[in-house]
Short mmCIF file of C-alpha atoms in Angstrom, two decimals:
data_model
loop_
_atom_site.label_atom_id
_atom_site.label_comp_id
_atom_site.label_asym_id
_atom_site.label_seq_id
_atom_site.Cartn_x
_atom_site.Cartn_y
_atom_site.Cartn_z
CA GLY G 769 36.30 -109.09 -59.02
CA VAL G 770 36.34 -105.40 -59.67
CA GLY G 771 36.08 -104.34 -63.21
CA SER G 772 37.94 -101.42 -64.76
CA GLY G 773 36.47 -98.03 -63.84
CA GLU G 774 34.47 -99.26 -60.86
CA VAL G 775 34.79 -97.58 -57.46
CA LEU G 776 34.39 -99.35 -54.19
CA VAL G 777 32.46 -97.41 -51.53
CA PRO G 778 32.71 -98.53 -47.91
CA MET G 779 29.39 -99.66 -46.45
CA HIS G 780 29.54 -97.18 -43.53
CA GLN G 781 29.86 -94.34 -46.05
CA VAL G 782 26.81 -95.59 -47.93
CA GLY G 783 24.80 -95.48 -44.70
CA ALA G 784 25.89 -91.91 -44.04
CA ASP G 785 24.93 -90.83 -47.56
CA VAL G 786 21.51 -92.42 -47.24
CA VAL G 787 20.88 -90.68 -43.92
CA GLY G 788 22.07 -87.38 -45.35
CA ALA G 789 19.73 -87.77 -48.29
CA ALA G 790 16.86 -88.51 -45.96
CA LEU G 791 17.56 -85.41 -43.92
CA ALA G 792 17.71 -83.30 -47.03
CA LEU G 793 14.20 -84.30 -48.06
CA PRO G 794 11.39 -82.01 -46.79
CA LEU G 795 9.46 -83.54 -43.92
CA PRO G 796 5.67 -83.44 -43.95
CA ALA G 797 4.38 -80.51 -41.84
CA ILE G 798 1.81 -81.41 -39.23
CA THR G 799 0.22 -78.49 -37.36
CA ALA G 800 -2.76 -78.33 -35.05
CA ALA G 801 -4.34 -75.26 -33.55
CA PRO G 802 -4.63 -75.62 -29.76
CA ALA G 803 -8.15 -76.18 -28.58
CA SER G 804 -9.52 -72.92 -27.23
CA GLU G 805 -12.76 -71.19 -26.44
CA THR G 806 -13.59 -67.51 -26.19
CA VAL G 807 -15.63 -66.76 -23.11
CA ASP G 808 -17.58 -63.57 -22.54
CA PRO G 809 -17.64 -62.71 -18.83
CA ALA G 810 -21.11 -62.84 -17.34
CA PRO G 811 -22.59 -59.36 -16.96
CA ALA G 812 -21.95 -57.97 -13.50
CA GLU G 813 -23.38 -55.02 -11.65
CA GLU G 814 -21.28 -51.89 -11.26
CA VAL G 815 -20.86 -50.95 -7.62
CA ARG G 816 -19.85 -47.87 -5.64
CA ALA G 817 -19.42 -47.42 -1.88
CA CYS G 818 -20.06 -44.22 0.08
CA PRO G 819 -18.08 -43.56 3.30
CA GLY G 820 -21.21 -42.82 5.32
CA PRO G 821 -21.76 -40.38 8.19
CA LEU G 822 -18.99 -38.68 10.10
CA VAL G 823 -17.84 -40.46 13.24
CA ARG G 824 -16.14 -39.61 16.51
CA LEU G 825 -14.58 -41.33 19.48
CA SER G 826 -17.05 -41.33 22.42
CA ASP G 827 -20.80 -41.19 22.63
CA GLU G 828 -23.15 -38.19 22.67
CA SER G 829 -22.34 -37.47 26.32
CA GLY G 830 -18.59 -37.54 25.71
CA GLN G 831 -18.14 -40.83 27.56
CA ASP G 832 -16.51 -44.08 26.41
CA ALA G 833 -13.65 -42.43 24.52
CA THR G 834 -12.54 -45.69 22.88
CA ALA G 835 -15.81 -46.37 21.06
CA ILE G 836 -16.57 -45.11 17.54
CA SER G 837 -19.97 -43.48 17.13
CA GLY G 838 -21.64 -42.04 14.07
CA VAL G 839 -22.82 -38.43 14.13
CA GLY G 840 -25.82 -37.46 12.05
CA THR G 841 -26.52 -38.65 8.52
CA ALA G 842 -24.81 -37.89 5.23
CA GLN G 843 -26.91 -36.69 2.30
CA THR G 844 -26.30 -38.93 -0.68
CA GLY G 845 -27.18 -38.29 -4.30
CA GLU G 846 -27.01 -40.91 -7.04
CA ALA G 847 -28.18 -41.01 -10.64
CA ALA G 848 -27.56 -42.64 -14.01
CA SER G 849 -27.21 -41.17 -17.48
CA THR G 850 -30.19 -43.26 -18.58
CA PRO G 851 -33.16 -41.87 -16.62
CA GLU G 852 -35.06 -45.16 -16.53
CA ALA G 853 -32.10 -47.09 -15.09
CA ALA G 854 -32.96 -48.66 -11.72
CA ILE G 855 -30.15 -47.98 -9.23
CA ASP G 856 -30.02 -50.24 -6.18
CA VAL G 857 -29.21 -48.49 -2.89
CA SER G 858 -28.58 -50.55 0.24
CA ALA G 859 -26.84 -50.14 3.59
CA LEU G 860 -23.38 -51.53 4.29
CA LEU G 861 -22.76 -53.10 7.67
CA SER G 862 -20.54 -50.93 9.88
CA PRO G 863 -19.46 -53.08 12.84
CA ASP G 864 -17.00 -50.51 14.20
CA ASP G 865 -19.70 -47.82 14.51
CA ARG G 866 -21.76 -48.88 17.48
CA THR G 867 -24.59 -46.48 16.58
CA SER G 868 -24.90 -47.51 12.93
CA THR G 869 -28.39 -48.33 11.69
CA ALA G 870 -29.85 -48.89 8.25
CA ASP G 871 -30.88 -45.23 8.18
CA SER G 872 -27.41 -43.89 9.07
CA ALA G 873 -25.03 -46.40 7.52
CA PRO G 874 -22.50 -46.20 4.69
CA LEU G 875 -24.21 -46.98 1.42
CA ARG G 876 -23.71 -49.46 -1.39
CA ILE G 877 -24.81 -48.00 -4.74
CA ALA G 878 -25.18 -50.50 -7.61
CA LEU G 879 -26.12 -50.36 -11.27
CA PRO G 880 -27.81 -53.70 -12.10
CA ALA G 881 -25.99 -56.11 -14.38
CA ASP G 882 -28.44 -55.77 -17.25
CA GLU G 883 -27.96 -52.00 -17.29
CA ALA G 884 -24.17 -52.24 -16.88
CA ALA G 885 -23.91 -54.83 -19.66
CA THR G 886 -25.08 -52.41 -22.36
CA GLY G 887 -22.16 -50.05 -21.74
CA ASP G 888 -24.43 -47.12 -22.57
CA THR G 889 -25.44 -46.27 -19.02
CA LEU G 890 -23.09 -44.31 -16.78
CA PHE G 891 -23.79 -43.64 -13.13
CA ALA G 892 -22.27 -41.86 -10.16
CA ALA G 893 -22.94 -41.05 -6.53
CA ALA G 894 -21.60 -38.58 -3.97
CA GLN G 895 -22.33 -37.56 -0.41
CA SER G 896 -22.10 -34.45 1.76
CA GLN G 897 -22.55 -33.60 5.42
CA ASN G 898 -22.65 -30.05 6.79
CA ILE G 899 -22.32 -30.53 10.51
CA ALA G 900 -22.20 -28.54 13.74
CA GLU G 901 -22.15 -31.14 16.51
CA GLY G 902 -19.74 -30.51 19.36
CA ASP G 903 -16.18 -30.74 18.07
CA LEU G 904 -17.34 -31.64 14.54
CA VAL G 905 -18.07 -28.40 12.70
CA GLY G 906 -17.69 -27.95 8.95
CA LEU G 907 -18.50 -29.41 5.56
CA ALA G 908 -17.32 -32.88 4.50
CA THR G 909 -18.00 -34.24 1.01
CA ALA G 910 -16.90 -37.33 -0.88
CA ALA G 911 -17.47 -39.17 -4.13
CA CYS G 912 -18.76 -42.71 -3.74
CA GLY G 913 -15.98 -44.76 -5.31
CA GLU G 914 -15.23 -48.09 -6.93
CA ALA G 915 -13.36 -50.66 -4.88
CA SER G 916 -9.68 -51.11 -5.73
CA ALA G 917 -6.85 -53.38 -4.67
CA ASP G 918 -4.39 -50.45 -4.56
CA SER G 919 -4.97 -46.85 -3.46
CA TRP G 920 -3.35 -43.98 -1.55
CA LEU G 921 -4.58 -41.58 1.13
CA VAL G 922 -2.83 -38.22 1.53
CA ALA G 923 -4.50 -36.49 4.48
CA GLY G 924 -4.91 -36.53 8.22
CA SER G 925 -2.92 -36.01 11.39
CA THR G 926 -2.79 -37.62 14.83
CA THR G 927 -1.13 -34.80 16.79
CA VAL G 928 -2.90 -33.13 19.73
CA GLY G 929 -6.35 -31.91 18.74
CA ARG G 930 -6.32 -33.77 15.40
CA THR G 931 -8.45 -36.89 14.97
CA SER G 932 -8.25 -39.11 11.90
CA PHE G 933 -10.14 -42.25 10.90
CA VAL G 934 -9.41 -44.61 8.01
CA VAL G 935 -12.65 -45.75 6.36
CA LEU G 936 -12.42 -48.97 4.31
CA GLY G 937 -15.52 -49.97 2.37
CA ASN G 938 -16.12 -53.36 0.78
CA PRO G 939 -19.26 -53.23 -1.38
CA GLY G 940 -18.45 -56.57 -3.00
CA ASP G 941 -19.59 -60.08 -2.15
CA VAL G 942 -16.07 -61.37 -1.35
CA PRO G 943 -14.37 -60.60 2.00
CA ALA G 944 -11.28 -58.41 1.69
CA VAL G 945 -7.97 -58.52 3.55
CA VAL G 946 -6.16 -55.18 3.63
CA ASP G 947 -2.65 -53.96 4.51
CA LEU G 948 -1.80 -50.34 5.32
CA ALA G 949 1.72 -49.02 4.71
CA LEU G 950 2.27 -45.72 6.54
CA TYR G 951 4.70 -42.90 5.80
CA GLY G 952 5.37 -39.87 8.01
CA GLU G 953 7.66 -36.91 8.44
CA GLN G 954 10.36 -39.25 9.80
CA GLY G 955 9.98 -41.86 7.07
CA PRO G 956 8.18 -45.24 6.79
CA ILE G 957 6.37 -46.30 9.96
CA ASP G 958 6.17 -49.77 11.45
CA ALA G 959 2.57 -49.76 12.67
CA PRO G 960 1.39 -52.84 14.57
CA GLY G 961 -2.16 -53.67 13.60
CA ALA G 962 -1.85 -52.19 10.10
CA SER G 963 -1.75 -55.52 8.28
CA LYS G 964 -4.20 -58.35 7.66
CA ILE G 965 -7.23 -56.11 8.31
CA ASP G 966 -10.41 -58.05 7.61
CA VAL G 967 -13.15 -56.16 5.77
CA PRO G 968 -16.18 -58.45 5.45
CA ALA G 969 -18.30 -58.47 2.30
CA ARG G 970 -20.80 -55.61 2.06
CA SER G 971 -19.27 -53.95 5.11
CA THR G 972 -17.25 -50.92 6.16
CA ARG G 973 -14.38 -50.92 8.64
CA ILE G 974 -13.44 -47.73 10.52
CA LEU G 975 -10.00 -47.52 12.15
CA SER G 976 -8.60 -44.79 14.38
CA LEU G 977 -5.35 -43.70 12.78
CA ALA G 978 -3.97 -42.68 16.18
CA GLY G 979 -4.29 -46.31 17.24
CA LEU G 980 -1.88 -47.21 14.44
CA ALA G 981 0.47 -44.22 14.47
CA PRO G 982 0.07 -41.68 17.29
CA ASP G 983 1.54 -38.15 17.18
CA LEU G 984 1.94 -38.14 13.41
CA ALA G 985 1.77 -34.69 11.82
CA SER G 986 1.64 -35.57 8.11
CA PRO G 987 0.69 -39.16 7.32
CA VAL G 988 0.44 -40.75 3.89
CA LEU G 989 -1.12 -44.22 3.65
CA HIS G 990 -0.78 -46.88 0.96
CA VAL G 991 -3.83 -49.17 1.02
CA THR G 992 -3.41 -52.58 -0.63
CA ALA G 993 -5.81 -55.51 -0.59
CA GLU G 994 -4.26 -58.97 -0.50
CA VAL G 995 -7.72 -60.40 -1.11
CA GLY G 996 -10.67 -58.62 -2.67
CA ALA G 997 -10.88 -54.86 -3.11
CA VAL G 998 -11.95 -51.86 -1.01
CA THR G 999 -12.69 -48.18 -1.22
CA ALA G 1000 -10.57 -45.94 1.01
CA ALA G 1001 -11.25 -42.56 2.61
CA LEU G 1002 -9.83 -40.63 5.54
CA GLN G 1003 -11.91 -38.50 7.90
CA GLN G 1004 -10.00 -35.74 9.68
CA SER G 1005 -11.24 -33.24 12.25
CA VAL G 1006 -9.43 -30.51 14.15
CA VAL G 1007 -9.92 -28.90 17.56
CA ARG G 1008 -7.66 -26.02 18.62
CA GLY G 1009 -7.98 -25.56 22.34
CA LEU G 1010 -11.74 -25.61 22.74
CA ALA G 1011 -12.52 -24.26 19.27
CA PRO G 1012 -13.52 -26.63 16.43
CA GLY G 1013 -11.20 -26.24 13.44
CA GLY G 1014 -13.11 -28.04 10.70
CA VAL G 1015 -13.74 -31.52 9.33
CA GLU G 1016 -13.10 -33.22 5.98
CA LEU G 1017 -13.45 -36.54 4.20
CA ALA G 1018 -10.48 -37.10 1.90
CA GLY G 1019 -10.88 -39.72 -0.80
CA ALA G 1020 -8.25 -41.93 -2.38
CA THR G 1021 -5.67 -40.08 -4.45
CA ALA G 1022 -4.00 -40.96 -7.73
CA GLY G 1023 -1.13 -43.44 -7.60
CA ALA G 1024 2.53 -42.49 -7.73
CA SER G 1025 3.44 -40.61 -10.92
CA THR G 1026 6.10 -38.27 -12.25
CA GLU G 1027 3.36 -35.72 -13.09
CA GLN G 1028 0.45 -34.77 -10.87
CA VAL G 1029 -2.10 -31.97 -11.31
CA ILE G 1030 -4.22 -30.79 -8.36
CA ALA G 1031 -7.04 -28.42 -9.25
CA GLY G 1032 -9.77 -26.45 -7.50
CA ILE G 1033 -7.51 -25.38 -4.62
CA ARG G 1034 -9.38 -22.62 -2.79
CA VAL G 1035 -7.21 -20.10 -0.94
CA SER G 1036 -9.27 -17.75 1.24
CA GLY G 1037 -9.09 -15.76 4.44
CA THR G 1038 -5.35 -15.29 4.04
CA SER G 1039 -5.19 -12.19 6.25
CA SER G 1040 -7.06 -13.92 9.09
CA ILE G 1041 -4.93 -17.04 8.74
CA ALA G 1042 -1.68 -15.07 8.63
CA GLU G 1043 -2.45 -13.66 12.06
CA LYS G 1044 -2.81 -17.13 13.55
CA VAL G 1045 -0.16 -19.41 12.03
CA GLY G 1046 2.62 -18.33 14.39
CA SER G 1047 2.08 -21.12 16.94
CA PRO G 1048 2.34 -24.91 16.62
CA GLU G 1049 -1.35 -25.23 17.51
CA THR G 1050 -2.38 -23.23 14.44
CA ALA G 1051 0.45 -24.10 12.05
CA ASP G 1052 -1.78 -26.42 10.01
CA LEU G 1053 -3.97 -23.49 8.95
CA GLN G 1054 -1.23 -22.84 6.39
CA SER G 1055 -1.96 -24.00 2.84
CA VAL G 1056 0.43 -26.84 1.94
CA LEU G 1057 1.29 -29.53 -0.53
CA ARG G 1058 1.95 -32.92 1.07
CA LEU G 1059 4.28 -35.16 -0.93
CA VAL G 1060 6.11 -38.45 -0.60
CA VAL G 1061 8.39 -40.49 -2.86
CA PRO G 1062 7.47 -44.15 -2.27
CA GLY G 1063 10.48 -45.42 -4.24
CA ALA G 1064 14.12 -45.75 -3.19
CA ASP G 1065 15.64 -42.74 -5.01
CA PRO G 1066 15.54 -39.02 -4.15
CA ALA G 1067 13.37 -36.83 -6.36
CA SER G 1068 13.92 -33.44 -7.93
CA VAL G 1069 10.54 -31.73 -8.19
CA THR G 1070 9.24 -28.66 -10.00
CA ILE G 1071 6.05 -27.16 -8.58
CA LYS G 1072 3.96 -24.71 -10.61
CA VAL G 1073 1.14 -22.80 -8.91
CA ALA G 1074 -1.26 -21.11 -11.34
CA GLU G 1075 -4.48 -19.17 -10.91
CA GLU G 1076 -7.50 -20.76 -12.53
CA ARG G 1077 -8.24 -17.77 -14.74
CA THR G 1078 -6.99 -16.28 -17.97
CA GLY G 1079 -4.11 -13.89 -17.32
CA GLY G 1080 -3.66 -15.20 -13.78
CA THR G 1081 -0.32 -15.40 -12.04
CA GLU G 1082 1.92 -18.47 -12.21
CA THR G 1083 4.76 -19.19 -9.80
CA GLU G 1084 7.38 -21.94 -10.05
CA TYR G 1085 9.35 -23.60 -7.24
CA GLN G 1086 12.09 -26.25 -7.05
CA LEU G 1087 12.10 -28.89 -4.35
CA GLY G 1088 14.16 -31.94 -3.42
CA LEU G 1089 12.45 -34.92 -1.76
CA THR G 1090 13.99 -37.67 0.36
CA PRO G 1091 12.52 -41.09 -0.44
CA GLY G 1092 9.99 -42.39 2.07
CA VAL G 1093 9.85 -39.11 4.02
CA VAL G 1094 6.65 -37.06 3.88
CA THR G 1095 7.33 -33.40 3.06
CA GLU G 1096 4.89 -30.52 3.41
CA PHE G 1097 5.64 -27.62 1.07
CA PRO G 1098 3.94 -24.36 2.16
CA LEU G 1099 1.82 -22.52 -0.38
CA GLN G 1100 2.44 -19.15 1.21
CA ASP G 1101 2.18 -15.56 -0.02
CA ILE G 1102 -0.63 -16.59 -2.37
CA PRO G 1103 -3.60 -14.20 -2.58
CA ASP G 1104 -7.16 -15.39 -2.16
CA GLY G 1105 -8.45 -17.20 -5.24
CA LEU G 1106 -8.69 -20.52 -7.06
CA TYR G 1107 -5.48 -22.31 -8.03
CA SER G 1108 -4.13 -25.43 -9.70
CA VAL G 1109 -0.78 -27.00 -8.87
CA THR G 1110 1.29 -28.97 -11.37
CA ILE G 1111 3.99 -31.26 -9.97
CA ASP G 1112 6.74 -32.52 -12.28
CA SER G 1113 9.24 -34.95 -10.81
CA ASP G 1114 12.06 -37.18 -12.01
CA GLN G 1115 10.76 -39.91 -9.66
CA PRO G 1116 7.15 -41.00 -9.07
CA VAL G 1117 5.52 -39.08 -6.22
CA VAL G 1118 2.22 -39.23 -4.35
CA ALA G 1119 0.67 -35.86 -3.50
CA GLY G 1120 -2.25 -33.96 -2.00
CA ALA G 1121 -2.99 -30.38 -0.93
CA ARG G 1122 -4.72 -28.75 2.03
CA THR G 1123 -6.16 -25.26 2.52
CA SER G 1124 -8.18 -23.62 5.29
CA THR G 1125 -10.71 -20.83 5.59
CA ILE G 1126 -11.79 -18.56 8.44
CA VAL G 1127 -15.00 -16.55 8.14
CA ASN G 1128 -16.50 -14.71 11.13
CA GLY G 1129 -14.55 -16.92 13.51
CA THR G 1130 -15.66 -20.19 11.88
CA THR G 1131 -12.85 -22.39 10.56
CA ASP G 1132 -12.89 -25.26 8.08
CA PHE G 1133 -10.39 -26.95 5.77
CA ALA G 1134 -10.30 -29.11 2.64
CA TRP G 1135 -8.06 -31.76 1.15
CA TYR G 1136 -7.51 -31.94 -2.61
CA GLN G 1137 -6.35 -34.91 -4.69
CA PRO G 1138 -4.68 -35.02 -8.14
CA VAL G 1139 -6.96 -35.43 -11.15
CA GLU G 1140 -7.14 -38.36 -13.55
CA GLN G 1141 -7.83 -37.81 -17.23
CA LEU G 1142 -11.37 -38.94 -18.06
CA ASP G 1143 -12.51 -40.18 -21.46
CA SER G 1144 -15.65 -38.60 -22.87
CA PRO G 1145 -18.41 -38.88 -21.93
CA PHE G 1146 -18.27 -39.21 -18.16
CA PHE G 1147 -20.85 -38.78 -15.43
CA VAL G 1148 -20.61 -36.53 -12.36
CA THR G 1149 -22.79 -36.26 -9.29
CA ILE G 1150 -22.45 -32.98 -7.39
CA ALA G 1151 -23.60 -33.54 -3.82
CA ASP G 1152 -25.57 -30.89 -1.99
CA GLY G 1153 -23.45 -28.06 -0.61
CA PRO G 1154 -22.78 -24.32 -0.85
CA GLY G 1155 -20.89 -22.72 -3.72
CA ALA G 1156 -20.49 -25.92 -5.75
CA ARG G 1157 -18.12 -25.67 -8.70
CA LEU G 1158 -16.91 -28.18 -11.27
CA HIS G 1159 -13.25 -27.74 -12.23
CA LEU G 1160 -11.95 -29.23 -15.47
CA VAL G 1161 -8.27 -29.73 -16.25
CA ASN G 1162 -7.44 -29.65 -19.96
CA GLU G 1163 -3.93 -31.03 -20.48
CA SER G 1164 -4.15 -30.95 -24.30
CA GLU G 1165 -2.65 -28.22 -26.47
CA GLY G 1166 -6.02 -27.05 -27.77
CA ASP G 1167 -9.35 -25.95 -26.36
CA ALA G 1168 -11.85 -28.42 -24.89
CA ASP G 1169 -15.43 -27.96 -26.07
CA VAL G 1170 -17.62 -29.30 -23.28
CA VAL G 1171 -21.36 -29.93 -22.96
CA PHE G 1172 -23.04 -30.46 -19.57
CA THR G 1173 -26.37 -32.29 -19.67
CA LYS G 1174 -28.24 -32.50 -16.38
CA THR G 1175 -30.51 -35.45 -15.68
CA ASP G 1176 -33.53 -33.15 -15.91
CA GLY G 1177 -32.62 -32.52 -19.56
CA SER G 1178 -31.25 -29.00 -19.17
CA GLU G 1179 -28.02 -28.35 -21.04
CA SER G 1180 -25.14 -25.88 -20.97
CA SER G 1181 -21.80 -25.72 -22.71
CA GLY G 1182 -18.44 -24.02 -22.53
CA THR G 1183 -14.97 -23.85 -24.02
CA PHE G 1184 -12.08 -24.65 -21.68
CA VAL G 1185 -8.61 -23.44 -22.64
CA PRO G 1186 -5.54 -25.54 -21.71
CA GLY G 1187 -5.03 -25.56 -17.97
CA ALA G 1188 -7.63 -25.57 -15.18
CA ARG G 1189 -10.89 -23.64 -15.30
CA SER G 1190 -14.21 -23.98 -13.46
CA LEU G 1191 -17.88 -23.08 -13.54
CA SER G 1192 -20.66 -22.98 -10.98
CA LEU G 1193 -23.14 -25.87 -11.20
CA GLU G 1194 -26.23 -26.63 -9.17
CA PRO G 1195 -26.11 -29.86 -7.13
CA GLY G 1196 -27.31 -32.80 -9.21
CA SER G 1197 -25.95 -35.22 -11.79
CA TYR G 1198 -24.50 -34.32 -15.18
CA LEU G 1199 -23.37 -36.15 -18.30
CA VAL G 1200 -20.19 -34.38 -19.41
CA THR G 1201 -19.16 -34.63 -23.06
CA SER G 1202 -15.78 -33.17 -24.00
CA SER G 1203 -13.88 -32.91 -27.27
CA VAL G 1204 -10.67 -33.96 -25.46
CA PRO G 1205 -9.99 -35.91 -22.25
CA VAL G 1206 -10.14 -33.76 -19.11
CA GLY G 1207 -9.70 -34.17 -15.37
CA ALA G 1208 -12.55 -33.18 -13.04
CA VAL G 1209 -12.85 -31.88 -9.48
CA VAL G 1210 -15.89 -30.77 -7.47
CA SER G 1211 -15.30 -28.05 -4.88
CA TYR G 1212 -17.45 -26.22 -2.30
CA PHE G 1213 -16.96 -22.85 -0.64
CA GLY G 1214 -19.27 -20.91 1.65
CA ASP G 1215 -19.23 -18.92 4.89
CA GLY G 1216 -16.72 -20.84 6.96
CA VAL G 1217 -17.05 -24.10 5.02
CA LEU G 1218 -14.72 -25.71 2.51
CA SER G 1219 -14.54 -29.14 0.84
CA SER G 1220 -13.56 -30.94 -2.35
CA TYR G 1221 -13.48 -34.31 -4.11
CA THR G 1222 -11.95 -35.57 -7.35
CA ILE G 1223 -13.80 -37.58 -10.00
CA ALA G 1224 -11.92 -40.87 -10.42
CA ARG G 1225 -11.46 -42.70 -13.70
CA PRO G 1226 -13.88 -45.65 -13.95
CA GLY G 1227 -12.38 -49.12 -13.74
CA PRO G 1228 -11.84 -51.09 -16.96
CA GLU G 1229 -14.74 -53.06 -18.34
CA ALA G 1230 -14.52 -56.84 -18.42
CA THR G 1231 -13.43 -58.09 -21.87
CA PRO G 1232 -13.73 -61.52 -23.54
CA ILE G 1233 -11.00 -64.00 -22.60
CA THR G 1234 -9.60 -67.01 -24.45
CA VAL G 1235 -9.53 -70.26 -22.47
CA TYR G 1236 -7.18 -73.15 -23.40
CA PRO G 1237 -8.37 -76.43 -21.85
#
């Protein structure tokens, strides 16, 4: 029976209360850190590739116009910031150049792994070739660069009298497979043969751009490696009628960005050029900016052209760009001198600049690429050539205090105000120490010769990684 004051509780309710009480109690916490291991990548050598000697279609006698032949030998300089560092220099195979030998081949420049592992040794290499061989007359210079899976080339032409070659270098030990995306004055170009290009390990491939896209006045190329990595350069030469019009090696340019700065632009011989630019054959003597928007949206662009000197003139222009269409903006009515160009855009753009010179009837031209900001210190090799100058671009709000230490121990210094300024330097290699990051360009200017190359930002160092089995 049920006594007075007792309460009956159904059994299903008792079960629910017990479960509720159990859930209310704190459960024991069991945690275990996942098994992992930190692995330091094995030290690896640092490698650069040089484009090698200039080339042409045909042999020395002018026959066999479909074959690529090297002409002469490029002078290459290489050095490290640590004098005792042993730099390894070896030839790259060049199967497309039928005359290539170990003495006239593109070069592989390597800093051994034990030197690279310390992080204290910087090194650089560059090449130059001052040539007067048939249709190839002029000065061509280039920095020897690090291989990349993604780069741009803003240079060249395949119209009548203009010859352009794409030079792809693979200094690594893994074969590379490369695709080229081409843009022109009519928009993106479907170029058969521009994809799945094999670049064997420790080799250079040389491709005639006219074979990919003939009659193209203003090409821009996007170089991407599906496998491996390559360096990219573009050799361009010009012949007007029977007269050589110059030669240049243009290196890879900075990727698409809403702000680009191109420095060291040499404008010269404007009166001589002005007399000649009236015909289509000589139109490309005009100084120009070449730009393309690789994205899908139109761009509104502001272009500022400034002299590289205190108190110099500065001119501003507004420009609209159609996506995918290469536009050449003329830098006209600009007096002789040194200039920098700042490009501000509301959409990422890829850009380069070209100028020409005529002295005593001799013509040459140069291509210029945007700068990349370099952390201090950095190392520069100035290849042999006339009138060498190092241009520094200070994008900070204050002065840059810079020290230049040559590998022979000699030292100089200077203060660089915001903007672009330059100084003459003898060919050789320099450790550059700056109080703020700066961009750097090497330019050359002499009687009828002109050339330039930009100092690229070194690739990131390998860092420790965490592995979870």
